[in-house]
Coordinates of C-alpha atoms in Angstrom, one line a residue:
Chain A
X1 CA 13.6 7.1 -7.2
X2 CA 13.3 3.4 -8.3
X3 CA 16.5 0.3 -8.2
X4 CA 16.9 -3.0 -9.5
X5 CA 20.0 -5.0 -9.7
X6 CA 21.4 -7.4 -12.5
X7 CA 22.6 -10.1 -12.0
X8 CA 25.3 -9.2 -9.4
X9 CA 28.0 -11.5 -8.3
X10 CA 30.8 -11.2 -6.5
X11 CA 33.2 -13.3 -5.0
X12 CA 36.0 -12.6 -2.1
X13 CA 39.1 -14.5 -1.9
X14 CA 37.0 -17.2 -3.5
X15 CA 34.4 -17.6 -1.8
X16 CA 31.4 -16.4 -3.4
X17 CA 29.0 -13.9 -1.2
X18 CA 26.7 -13.3 -3.7
X19 CA 25.5 -15.5 -6.8
X20 CA 24.0 -13.7 -9.4
X21 CA 21.1 -11.7 -7.7
X22 CA 18.8 -10.4 -9.4
X23 CA 16.6 -7.9 -7.2
X24 CA 13.6 -4.8 -7.7
X25 CA 13.1 -2.2 -5.6
X26 CA 10.0 -0.1 -5.8
X27 CA 9.9 3.7 -5.8
X28 CA 8.9 4.7 -2.0
X29 CA 9.5 2.0 -0.4
X30 CA 11.5 0.7 2.9
X31 CA 12.6 -3.1 2.4
X32 CA 14.3 -5.0 4.3
X33 CA 17.0 -7.6 2.9
X34 CA 17.8 -10.2 5.6
X35 CA 19.0 -13.2 6.0
X36 CA 22.0 -15.1 8.7
X37 CA 25.0 -13.8 9.2
X38 CA 27.4 -14.0 5.8
X39 CA 24.3 -14.3 3.7
X40 CA 25.5 -11.4 1.4
X41 CA 23.3 -9.1 2.1
X42 CA 25.7 -6.2 3.8
X43 CA 27.7 -6.4 0.6
X44 CA 24.1 -6.1 -2.0
X45 CA 23.9 -3.3 0.2
X46 CA 27.3 -2.0 -0.2
X47 CA 27.1 -3.2 -3.8
X48 CA 24.3 -0.7 -5.0
X49 CA 26.0 2.2 -2.3
X50 CA 29.5 1.6 -4.6
X51 CA 31.5 0.8 -1.9
X52 CA 32.3 -2.4 -3.5
X53 CA 31.9 -3.1 -7.4
X54 CA 30.5 -6.3 -8.1
X55 CA 32.4 -9.4 -9.9
X56 CA 29.8 -9.1 -12.6
X57 CA 26.6 -7.8 -12.9
X58 CA 24.2 -4.1 -13.0
X59 CA 23.1 -2.0 -10.5
X60 CA 21.0 0.5 -11.9
X61 CA 19.2 3.8 -9.4
X62 CA 16.2 5.5 -12.1
X63 CA 16.3 3.5 -15.3
X64 CA 20.4 4.5 -15.5
X65 CA 23.1 2.1 -15.6
X66 CA 24.7 3.5 -11.9
X67 CA 27.4 0.0 -12.1
X68 CA 30.4 2.5 -12.7
X69 CA 29.8 5.5 -11.1
X70 CA 31.7 6.8 -8.1
X71 CA 30.1 7.0 -4.5
X72 CA 30.3 10.0 -4.3
X73 CA 27.9 10.8 -7.3
X74 CA 25.1 7.8 -6.6
X75 CA 23.1 10.0 -5.0
X76 CA 22.8 7.2 -2.0
X77 CA 22.5 7.9 1.6
X78 CA 24.5 5.6 3.7
X79 CA 23.9 4.5 7.5
X80 CA 26.5 2.7 9.2
X81 CA 26.2 -0.4 12.1
X82 CA 28.3 1.9 14.1
X83 CA 27.0 5.5 13.2
X84 CA 30.6 6.2 12.0
X85 CA 30.0 9.6 13.0
X86 CA 33.0 11.9 13.0
X87 CA 34.1 12.9 16.5
X88 CA 35.8 15.8 16.0
X89 CA 32.5 17.7 14.6
X90 CA 29.8 18.8 16.9
X91 CA 26.2 17.0 16.1
X92 CA 25.5 20.1 14.2
X93 CA 29.3 19.9 11.7
X94 CA 29.1 16.3 10.8
X95 CA 25.1 17.1 9.5
X96 CA 26.3 19.7 7.6
X97 CA 29.4 17.6 6.5
X98 CA 27.3 17.0 3.2
X99 CA 26.6 20.6 1.8
X100 CA 29.7 21.9 3.4
X101 CA 32.0 19.4 0.9
X102 CA 30.0 20.6 -2.3
X103 CA 31.6 22.1 -5.1
X104 CA 31.4 25.6 -5.0
X105 CA 28.5 26.8 -6.9
X106 CA 26.5 24.6 -5.6
X107 CA 27.2 24.8 -2.5
X108 CA 24.0 26.3 -0.5
X109 CA 25.0 30.0 1.5
X110 CA 26.0 29.5 5.2
X111 CA 22.3 31.3 6.7
X112 CA 20.9 28.2 4.5
X113 CA 23.6 25.3 5.7
X114 CA 22.6 26.4 9.0
X115 CA 18.9 26.3 8.6
X116 CA 18.6 22.8 6.7
X117 CA 20.7 21.6 9.2
X118 CA 18.5 22.9 11.8
X119 CA 15.1 21.2 10.1
X120 CA 16.9 18.2 10.0
X121 CA 18.1 18.5 13.4
X122 CA 14.5 19.0 14.1
X123 CA 13.3 15.9 12.0
X124 CA 14.9 13.5 14.1
X125 CA 14.1 15.5 17.5
X126 CA 17.5 16.2 18.3
X127 CA 18.1 19.4 18.0
X128 CA 18.9 20.7 21.8
X129 CA 22.0 18.8 21.1
X130 CA 23.8 20.5 18.3
X131 CA 26.8 21.1 20.2
X132 CA 27.6 18.2 21.0
X133 CA 29.5 15.9 20.1
X134 CA 29.4 12.6 19.3
X135 CA 30.9 10.8 22.2
X136 CA 28.8 12.8 24.3
X137 CA 25.7 10.9 23.0
X138 CA 23.7 7.3 23.3
X139 CA 24.3 5.1 20.8
X140 CA 20.2 5.6 19.7
X141 CA 20.4 9.2 19.5
X142 CA 24.3 9.0 17.4
X143 CA 21.9 6.5 14.8
X144 CA 19.9 9.3 14.8
X145 CA 22.4 12.2 14.1
X146 CA 23.9 9.8 11.6
X147 CA 20.7 9.1 9.6
X148 CA 20.4 13.6 10.0
X149 CA 23.3 13.7 8.2
X150 CA 22.7 10.9 5.4
X151 CA 19.4 12.9 4.6
X152 CA 21.5 16.5 4.5
X153 CA 22.3 15.5 1.1
X154 CA 18.9 15.0 -0.4
X155 CA 20.1 11.4 -1.1
X156 CA 18.0 9.7 -3.7
X157 CA 17.9 5.8 -2.6
X158 CA 18.4 5.5 1.6
X159 CA 20.7 2.3 2.8
X160 CA 20.8 1.5 6.2
X161 CA 23.3 -0.7 7.1
X162 CA 21.9 -3.1 10.4
X163 CA 21.4 0.8 11.4
X164 CA 20.4 -1.3 15.3
X165 CA 22.7 -3.2 15.6
X166 CA 24.8 -2.3 18.2
X167 CA 22.2 -0.8 19.8
X168 CA 20.2 -2.4 22.8
X169 CA 16.7 -4.7 23.4
X170 CA 14.5 -1.2 23.6
X171 CA 16.4 1.1 21.9
X172 CA 15.9 -1.1 18.6
X173 CA 12.5 -1.3 19.0
X174 CA 11.9 2.5 19.9
X175 CA 14.2 3.0 16.5
X176 CA 12.4 0.5 14.4
X177 CA 9.5 2.8 15.5
X178 CA 10.8 5.6 14.5
X179 CA 12.9 4.9 11.6
X180 CA 9.0 3.4 9.6
X181 CA 7.1 6.6 10.7
X182 CA 9.9 8.7 9.3
X183 CA 9.8 6.5 6.4
X184 CA 6.1 7.0 5.9
X185 CA 7.0 11.1 5.8
X186 CA 10.0 11.2 4.1
X187 CA 8.6 8.4 1.2
X188 CA 12.7 7.7 0.7
X189 CA 13.2 4.4 -1.3
X190 CA 15.0 2.7 1.5
X191 CA 16.8 -0.8 1.7
X192 CA 18.4 -1.8 5.3
X193 CA 20.0 -4.9 6.3
X194 CA 19.5 -6.5 9.4
X195 CA 19.1 -11.0 10.7
X196 CA 16.1 -9.8 12.6
X197 CA 13.6 -11.6 11.3
X198 CA 10.8 -9.2 13.9
X199 CA 12.2 -6.5 12.4
X200 CA 11.9 -6.8 9.0
X201 CA 9.2 -8.2 9.4
X202 CA 7.9 -5.5 12.0
X203 CA 9.4 -2.0 9.6
X204 CA 9.4 -3.0 6.3
X205 CA 6.8 -2.8 3.3
X206 CA 8.5 -6.0 1.4
X207 CA 11.0 -8.5 2.8
X208 CA 13.5 -9.6 1.0
X209 CA 15.1 -13.1 2.2
X210 CA 19.3 -14.2 1.4
X211 CA 20.9 -17.0 2.2
X212 CA 24.0 -17.7 0.9
X213 CA 25.2 -15.7 -1.8
X214 CA 20.7 -16.3 -3.1
X215 CA 17.6 -14.3 -2.8
X216 CA 15.1 -17.1 -1.5
X217 CA 12.2 -14.9 -1.6
X218 CA 10.2 -11.6 -2.3
X219 CA 7.2 -10.7 -0.1
X220 CA 5.2 -8.4 2.4
X221 CA 6.0 -9.3 5.6
X222 CA 2.3 -11.4 5.5
X223 CA 3.7 -13.4 2.9
X224 CA 6.8 -14.5 3.8
X225 CA 5.4 -15.5 6.7
X226 CA 2.5 -17.1 5.5
X227 CA 3.6 -18.7 2.7
X228 CA 6.7 -18.9 3.3
X229 CA 8.9 -20.4 0.1
X230 CA 11.7 -22.3 1.1
X231 CA 12.5 -24.3 4.6
X232 CA 15.0 -22.0 4.7
X233 CA 12.7 -19.3 4.6
X234 CA 10.5 -21.5 7.1
X235 CA 12.6 -22.4 9.8
X236 CA 14.6 -18.4 9.6
X237 CA 11.1 -16.9 10.6
X238 CA 10.6 -18.1 13.8
X239 CA 10.4 -21.0 15.5
X240 CA 9.2 -24.4 13.5
X241 CA 9.0 -27.5 14.9
X242 CA 10.4 -29.7 12.3
X243 CA 9.5 -33.2 11.0
X244 CA 11.5 -35.9 8.5
X245 CA 9.5 -38.0 6.7
X246 CA 8.1 -40.1 3.3
X247 CA 4.5 -39.0 2.0
X248 CA 2.2 -42.0 2.0
X249 CA -1.0 -40.3 0.1
X250 CA -2.1 -38.0 2.5
X251 CA -0.4 -38.0 4.9
X252 CA 3.5 -37.9 5.9
X253 CA 5.0 -41.5 7.4
X254 CA 7.3 -40.3 10.4
X255 CA 9.4 -42.8 11.5
X256 CA 6.2 -44.7 13.2
X257 CA 3.7 -42.0 13.6
X258 CA 1.8 -40.1 10.2
X259 CA 0.8 -36.6 10.2
X260 CA -2.2 -35.7 7.8
X261 CA -0.7 -32.4 5.7
X262 CA -2.8 -30.4 3.8
X263 CA -2.4 -31.8 -0.1
X264 CA 1.2 -30.2 -1.0
X265 CA 2.1 -31.2 -4.5
X266 CA 5.2 -33.5 -3.5
X267 CA 4.4 -37.3 -4.9
X268 CA 2.9 -39.9 -3.3
X269 CA 6.3 -41.9 -2.0
X270 CA 8.7 -38.4 -2.1
X271 CA 11.3 -37.5 1.0
X272 CA 9.9 -34.5 2.9
X273 CA 10.5 -31.8 5.6
X274 CA 6.7 -30.5 7.2
X275 CA 7.0 -27.6 9.7
X276 CA 4.5 -26.4 11.4
X277 CA 5.3 -23.2 13.9
X278 CA 4.4 -24.1 17.9
X279 CA 1.3 -22.6 18.3
X280 CA -0.4 -24.8 14.8
X281 CA 0.7 -27.6 16.4
X282 CA -2.0 -29.2 19.4
X283 CA -1.3 -31.3 22.2
X284 CA -3.7 -34.1 22.3
X285 CA -3.9 -36.4 25.5
X286 CA -5.8 -39.3 24.0
X287 CA -3.2 -41.8 22.7
X288 CA -6.1 -43.4 20.5
X289 CA -6.4 -40.6 18.3
X290 CA -5.7 -41.4 14.3
X291 CA -3.3 -39.1 14.1
X292 CA -0.4 -37.0 15.3
X293 CA 3.6 -38.0 16.9
X294 CA 3.8 -39.1 20.1
X295 CA 6.1 -37.1 22.9
X296 CA 6.6 -36.8 26.6
X297 CA 6.5 -33.7 28.2
X298 CA 9.6 -32.6 29.3
X299 CA 8.9 -28.6 30.3
X300 CA 6.5 -26.4 30.6
X301 CA 7.0 -22.7 31.0
X302 CA 4.2 -20.9 31.7
X303 CA 4.2 -17.1 32.2
X304 CA 1.0 -14.6 31.0
X305 CA -1.5 -15.5 28.9
X306 CA 0.6 -18.6 27.6
X307 CA 2.3 -21.3 28.1
X308 CA 5.6 -23.2 25.9
X309 CA 5.5 -26.7 25.8
X310 CA 9.0 -28.5 26.0
X311 CA 9.1 -32.2 24.4
X312 CA 10.7 -35.2 23.5
X313 CA 9.9 -37.5 20.8
X314 CA 9.0 -41.0 22.2
X315 CA 10.7 -43.3 19.6
X316 CA 14.2 -41.6 20.6
X317 CA 13.5 -41.7 23.6
X318 CA 13.1 -45.6 23.9
X319 CA 14.9 -46.4 21.9
X320 CA 17.7 -44.2 23.2
X321 CA 18.5 -42.0 21.8
X322 CA 19.6 -38.2 21.6
X323 CA 15.4 -36.7 21.1
X324 CA 14.0 -34.8 18.9
X325 CA 12.8 -31.8 21.0
X326 CA 9.6 -30.0 20.0
X327 CA 8.0 -26.3 21.3
X328 CA 4.8 -25.7 21.7
X329 CA 2.7 -23.0 22.3
X330 CA -0.7 -23.1 24.1
X331 CA -3.4 -20.7 26.6
X332 CA -1.9 -20.9 29.9
X333 CA -5.0 -22.2 31.2
X334 CA -4.8 -26.3 28.4
X335 CA -0.5 -26.1 29.7
X336 CA -2.4 -26.1 33.0
X337 CA -3.7 -30.0 32.5
X338 CA -0.5 -31.0 31.5
X339 CA 2.1 -32.7 34.2
X340 CA 6.1 -33.3 33.7
X341 CA 6.7 -36.7 31.8
X342 CA 3.2 -36.8 30.5
X343 CA 2.4 -39.1 27.3
X344 CA 0.5 -36.8 24.4
X345 CA 0.6 -36.8 21.0
X346 CA 1.1 -34.4 19.1
X347 CA -1.1 -33.1 16.1
X348 CA -0.2 -30.6 13.7
X349 CA -3.5 -27.9 12.9
X350 CA -1.7 -27.1 9.3
X351 CA 1.5 -28.5 8.1
X352 CA 4.0 -27.3 5.8
X353 CA 5.1 -29.8 4.0
X354 CA 8.9 -29.1 1.3
X355 CA 10.6 -31.9 -0.9
X356 CA 13.9 -33.3 0.2
X357 CA 16.4 -30.6 -1.2
X358 CA 18.6 -33.5 -2.1
X359 CA 22.1 -33.4 0.3
Chain B
X1 CA 37.6 3.0 61.0
X2 CA 36.6 7.1 59.8
X3 CA 38.7 7.8 57.0
X4 CA 40.8 10.7 57.3
X5 CA 41.6 14.0 55.8
X6 CA 45.2 13.7 54.7
X7 CA 47.1 16.3 51.4
X8 CA 47.2 12.8 49.4
X9 CA 43.2 12.4 50.8
X10 CA 42.2 16.4 50.9
X11 CA 38.8 15.2 50.2
X12 CA 38.7 12.7 53.2
X13 CA 36.3 10.1 51.3
X14 CA 38.0 6.8 50.7
X15 CA 39.1 5.4 47.4
X16 CA 37.9 1.8 45.6
X17 CA 42.0 2.4 44.3
X18 CA 43.9 1.7 46.8
X19 CA 47.4 2.3 47.8
X20 CA 47.4 6.1 46.2
X21 CA 50.2 7.5 48.7
X22 CA 52.1 4.7 48.1
X23 CA 52.2 5.6 44.4
X24 CA 52.4 8.8 44.1
X25 CA 55.3 9.0 46.7
X26 CA 57.1 6.4 45.1
X27 CA 56.5 8.4 41.5
X28 CA 59.0 11.9 43.4
X29 CA 60.8 9.8 44.7
X30 CA 61.6 8.2 41.5
X31 CA 61.3 11.0 39.5
X32 CA 63.5 12.7 41.7
X33 CA 66.6 10.6 41.9
X34 CA 66.4 9.9 38.1
X35 CA 65.2 13.5 36.5
X36 CA 65.0 17.0 38.4
X37 CA 68.1 16.1 40.9
X38 CA 69.9 14.9 37.8
X39 CA 68.8 18.4 35.9
X40 CA 69.4 20.6 38.9
X41 CA 73.0 19.6 39.3
X42 CA 73.0 21.3 36.1
X43 CA 71.7 24.3 37.4
X44 CA 73.4 24.3 40.3
X45 CA 77.0 24.3 38.9
X46 CA 75.9 27.0 36.5
X47 CA 75.8 29.3 40.1
X48 CA 80.1 29.0 40.6
X49 CA 79.7 31.8 37.7
X50 CA 79.0 35.0 37.3
X51 CA 75.8 36.2 35.4
X52 CA 78.3 38.9 33.1
X53 CA 80.4 35.3 32.2
X54 CA 76.7 33.4 31.9
X55 CA 75.5 35.6 29.4
X56 CA 79.1 36.1 27.7
X57 CA 79.8 32.1 27.6
X58 CA 76.2 31.3 26.2
X59 CA 75.7 34.0 23.5
X60 CA 79.3 33.8 22.2
X61 CA 78.5 34.2 18.1
X62 CA 80.1 30.4 17.9
X63 CA 77.6 28.7 20.4
X64 CA 75.5 31.3 19.1
X65 CA 75.3 29.4 16.1
X66 CA 75.2 26.3 16.7
X67 CA 71.7 26.8 18.8
X68 CA 70.4 28.0 15.5
X69 CA 71.5 24.8 13.9
X70 CA 70.9 22.3 16.5
X71 CA 67.2 24.0 16.9
X72 CA 66.8 24.4 13.8
X73 CA 67.6 21.1 12.1
X74 CA 65.5 19.6 14.4
X75 CA 62.4 21.4 14.0
X76 CA 63.1 20.7 10.4
X77 CA 63.2 17.5 10.5
X78 CA 60.6 16.0 12.6
X79 CA 58.2 18.5 10.2
X80 CA 59.7 16.4 8.0
X81 CA 59.6 12.9 9.5
X82 CA 55.8 14.0 10.5
X83 CA 54.8 13.6 6.5
X84 CA 56.9 10.8 5.7
X85 CA 55.9 9.2 8.6
X86 CA 52.4 9.7 8.0
X87 CA 52.9 8.2 4.0
X88 CA 55.1 5.1 6.0
X89 CA 52.3 5.0 8.8
X90 CA 49.4 4.5 6.2
X91 CA 50.7 2.3 4.0
X92 CA 51.8 0.1 6.8
X93 CA 48.5 0.1 7.9
X94 CA 46.1 0.6 4.9
X95 CA 47.6 -1.3 2.4
X96 CA 49.0 -4.8 2.6
X97 CA 52.7 -6.3 0.2
X98 CA 54.8 -8.6 0.7
X99 CA 58.4 -7.6 3.3
X100 CA 55.4 -6.0 5.0
X101 CA 56.5 -7.2 8.2
X102 CA 60.5 -6.5 7.2
X103 CA 59.3 -3.0 6.6
X104 CA 57.7 -2.8 10.4
X105 CA 60.7 -4.3 11.9
X106 CA 62.6 -2.2 10.0
X107 CA 61.5 1.1 11.3
X108 CA 62.8 0.5 14.6
X109 CA 66.4 0.2 13.4
X110 CA 67.4 3.6 14.1
X111 CA 65.7 3.2 17.9
X112 CA 68.4 0.3 18.3
X113 CA 71.4 1.0 15.9
X114 CA 74.6 2.5 18.2
X115 CA 74.2 6.4 16.7
X116 CA 77.1 6.2 16.0
X117 CA 77.2 3.2 14.3
X118 CA 74.6 5.5 12.3
X119 CA 76.8 8.3 12.1
X120 CA 79.7 6.8 10.3
X121 CA 77.5 4.7 7.6
X122 CA 75.4 7.6 6.6
X123 CA 78.3 10.0 6.8
X124 CA 80.3 7.3 4.4
X125 CA 76.9 7.2 2.2
X126 CA 77.0 10.8 2.1
X127 CA 80.3 12.3 1.8
X128 CA 81.4 13.0 -2.0
X129 CA 82.6 10.0 -2.4
X130 CA 79.5 8.1 -0.8
X131 CA 76.9 6.6 -3.2
X132 CA 74.3 8.8 -2.3
X133 CA 76.6 11.7 -2.2
X134 CA 78.3 11.1 -5.1
X135 CA 74.8 11.2 -7.1
X136 CA 74.6 14.7 -5.8
X137 CA 78.4 16.0 -6.8
X138 CA 77.1 17.2 -10.1
X139 CA 73.8 19.2 -9.3
X140 CA 76.6 21.5 -6.5
X141 CA 74.8 19.1 -3.0
X142 CA 76.7 18.6 -0.7
X143 CA 75.8 16.9 2.5
X144 CA 78.0 15.5 4.3
X145 CA 79.3 18.3 6.2
X146 CA 77.3 21.0 5.8
X147 CA 74.5 21.5 8.3
X148 CA 72.1 19.5 5.5
X149 CA 74.0 17.0 6.4
X150 CA 73.0 17.2 10.1
X151 CA 69.3 17.3 9.1
X152 CA 70.1 14.4 6.8
X153 CA 70.9 12.7 10.9
X154 CA 67.8 13.7 12.2
X155 CA 65.2 12.5 10.1
X156 CA 66.9 9.0 10.3
X157 CA 66.9 9.1 14.0
X158 CA 63.6 10.4 14.0
X159 CA 61.5 8.6 12.1
X160 CA 60.1 5.9 14.6
X161 CA 58.8 8.2 16.5
X162 CA 56.1 9.8 14.3
X163 CA 55.9 6.7 12.5
X164 CA 54.8 4.3 16.1
X165 CA 53.2 7.6 17.4
X166 CA 50.9 7.5 14.7
X167 CA 50.2 3.8 13.4
X168 CA 47.7 2.7 16.5
X169 CA 45.5 5.9 15.7
X170 CA 45.6 5.0 12.7
X171 CA 44.5 1.7 12.8
X172 CA 42.4 2.2 15.5
X173 CA 40.3 4.4 12.2
X174 CA 37.5 2.6 10.6
X175 CA 37.5 2.3 6.8
X176 CA 34.0 3.5 7.4
X177 CA 34.7 7.0 8.3
X178 CA 35.8 7.5 5.0
X179 CA 32.9 5.8 3.2
X180 CA 30.9 7.5 4.8
X181 CA 32.8 10.8 3.7
X182 CA 33.0 9.5 -0.3
X183 CA 29.2 8.8 0.2
X184 CA 28.2 12.7 1.2
X185 CA 30.2 13.4 -1.6
X186 CA 33.3 14.1 -0.6
X187 CA 36.3 13.6 -2.7
X188 CA 39.5 12.4 -1.7
X189 CA 41.1 15.5 -0.7
X190 CA 38.5 16.6 1.9
X191 CA 37.5 13.5 3.2
X192 CA 41.4 13.7 4.3
X193 CA 41.8 17.5 5.0
X194 CA 38.5 17.3 6.6
X195 CA 37.8 13.8 8.2
X196 CA 40.9 12.2 8.8
X197 CA 43.7 15.3 9.1
X198 CA 42.0 16.1 12.8
X199 CA 41.7 12.8 13.7
X200 CA 45.5 12.0 13.8
X201 CA 46.8 15.8 14.8
X202 CA 46.9 14.7 18.4
X203 CA 48.8 12.4 17.1
X204 CA 51.6 14.0 15.0
X205 CA 52.1 16.6 17.4
X206 CA 53.4 14.1 20.4
X207 CA 55.3 12.2 17.2
X208 CA 56.9 15.8 16.2
X209 CA 57.7 16.2 19.5
X210 CA 59.6 13.5 20.1
X211 CA 61.0 13.5 17.0
X212 CA 62.2 17.1 18.1
X213 CA 63.0 16.5 21.4
X214 CA 65.0 13.3 20.1
X215 CA 66.8 15.8 17.1
X216 CA 67.9 18.4 19.8
X217 CA 69.4 16.1 22.2
X218 CA 70.8 13.5 19.6
X219 CA 74.5 13.5 19.2
X220 CA 76.8 10.3 18.0
X221 CA 75.1 9.8 14.4
X222 CA 75.3 13.7 13.7
X223 CA 78.8 14.9 14.8
X224 CA 80.3 12.0 11.7
X225 CA 78.2 13.3 9.2
X226 CA 78.3 17.2 9.9
X227 CA 81.8 17.7 10.2
X228 CA 81.9 19.8 12.9
X229 CA 82.7 23.5 11.1
X230 CA 83.0 26.3 13.5
X231 CA 79.9 28.6 12.6
X232 CA 78.5 26.2 10.1
X233 CA 78.1 22.6 11.7
X234 CA 78.0 22.4 15.0
X235 CA 75.8 20.9 17.0
X236 CA 75.2 22.4 20.4
X237 CA 75.8 19.3 22.2
X238 CA 79.0 19.0 20.0
X239 CA 80.3 22.7 21.7
X240 CA 78.8 21.4 25.6
X241 CA 81.4 18.4 24.9
X242 CA 84.6 19.4 22.3
X243 CA 85.4 22.7 23.7
X244 CA 84.0 23.5 26.9
X245 CA 84.0 19.6 28.8
X246 CA 87.5 18.6 26.6
X247 CA 89.2 21.1 28.3
X248 CA 88.3 21.4 31.8
X249 CA 85.5 24.0 31.7
X250 CA 82.2 22.2 33.3
X251 CA 80.3 25.2 34.0
X252 CA 80.7 27.0 30.5
X253 CA 79.5 23.2 29.3
X254 CA 76.9 23.6 32.4
X255 CA 76.0 27.2 31.0
X256 CA 74.7 26.0 27.2
X257 CA 73.2 23.0 28.7
X258 CA 70.9 25.4 31.3
X259 CA 70.2 27.4 27.4
X260 CA 69.7 24.2 25.9
X261 CA 67.8 22.1 28.6
X262 CA 65.5 25.9 29.1
X263 CA 64.9 25.8 25.0
X264 CA 63.9 22.5 25.2
X265 CA 61.3 22.6 28.1
X266 CA 59.7 25.7 26.6
X267 CA 59.3 24.2 23.4
X268 CA 58.2 20.5 24.8
X269 CA 55.8 22.7 26.6
X270 CA 54.1 24.5 23.6
X271 CA 53.6 21.2 22.2
X272 CA 51.9 20.2 25.2
X273 CA 49.8 23.0 25.4
X274 CA 49.7 22.3 21.4
X275 CA 48.3 18.9 21.7
X276 CA 45.5 19.8 24.7
X277 CA 44.3 22.4 22.8
X278 CA 44.0 20.3 19.6
X279 CA 42.0 17.3 21.6
X280 CA 39.9 19.6 23.8
X281 CA 38.4 20.8 20.5
X282 CA 37.9 17.4 18.6
X283 CA 35.9 16.6 22.5
X284 CA 38.4 14.2 23.8
X285 CA 38.0 16.2 27.2
X286 CA 34.4 16.2 28.1

């Protein structure tokens, strides 16, 4: 089922949490709402679910305005970060809850309930835990049960609020893959909220990046990672080296140094902020190269096939100021030729330039 | 040093927590001095009576009438307090309103107030010429100096027990549970009976037991409003003091006390078993 939100605004105690957010969630896709904490992503999810009412704007489910529909009637499955399982009920009864509270006329007969719950428990691979109580399960198991419970009512949409947020790294990874596989089986339109960019990029069909109550960018994981639309998106989606400077023709002047840029739309003389990913920044030992920022090698961390080199900007070191930190990822054998304290030149291969926003 | 097998350490394993023997010993001595010895004195005192005398005292119609009132009113008051105490605790936990702190502090007042003060003000309030009692006169309802008065006094002193036992459990209860139930299609009533009530039951039972126990033993706040009319509004503690002790009938007094003690113990035991059962049902003991 398709979901649209139109011009949703929400204020909590004078703080704007959602600022005229409009989004279109296509049918059958798994969409990630990604952003730092406090960006409004959870609030947006709760507004879609009907657990929160927006101050303005509309939620449209399957082409119908559902803004005034109670959460009970919206037919959304909601999965909470902390599972919210009913602790006095067995796993089986938790999953059966949504069926048992249906009005008598619609409620399936007991054998039918039993059949459906068993099938759902098989789907989440938990049938052997049917008689346990939630407190006897691990976090990962609890979250699978919560998902089965949400699916029991055959929701039109599945909404997951930081579903893996309370789990440890190993289980997170495993459940992530499992959720993706489950979605490929069921094709329920799903939205999940996360602050973990790796999770969003790995699991979702589309990623919606949010910051301070606004949508910064929407796109496939590949699109948002390769072509970030704003400095925020660039720095949020992974480690980044930041250069602040001014455009001079085909170069960006950063202090004394110049960096070649790939012809962005920034005009001559414009103040810009430029980004380079650690693996796209090259270390050149030839200090007479025409472009690049000079830096001192501070630390070389080598593990596995690649090495991470941490550097300090040389201009600040000379001036006695707090230096700018840079990070470069190199193949291990190339890092071997560097020594600590060595002066090198950093040359960005592609430089991503954004016009400096008026502060 | 090898770990010795002893009465206090039957498995002979070294314990991680030290001082088990000392703390158990202290607990038993203290419990004996403060609780068990005074209670057994009650039983010992009654042995000066023969079985026939004992039975005659404890089954006298006037005494039996007091059992009915004492236990009946205590049960009814505890039951009423469970309902209203839950509502009070709910409002205090879930809503914020001006003066909330004040209301929260007021809840404990029946604990702190000398019971006699409570008794005097209650009887003044509910007497036929009092503020509240006066309002009920046109309907032919009398509160002061009737069993109803006893009930009113016991409700008054029992409220804090229920509120204070339910409140922390309610505070721990995530609103997410209710949201989850609603998103699964449950109505408010279904959410309350299927999700909230089962979780609150053990705390409600504890509150009930405490309010009941206090109600059975309550003396000061009841005697003023009850009027103490034989066969109508006399409570058992009063019988013990007025008709037995004041006439130097110590064995008679303890005989009635023994019956009261056994009754109370039985009822509290039942409530405890009920609690253990409900805790087990919610999977809290593995």
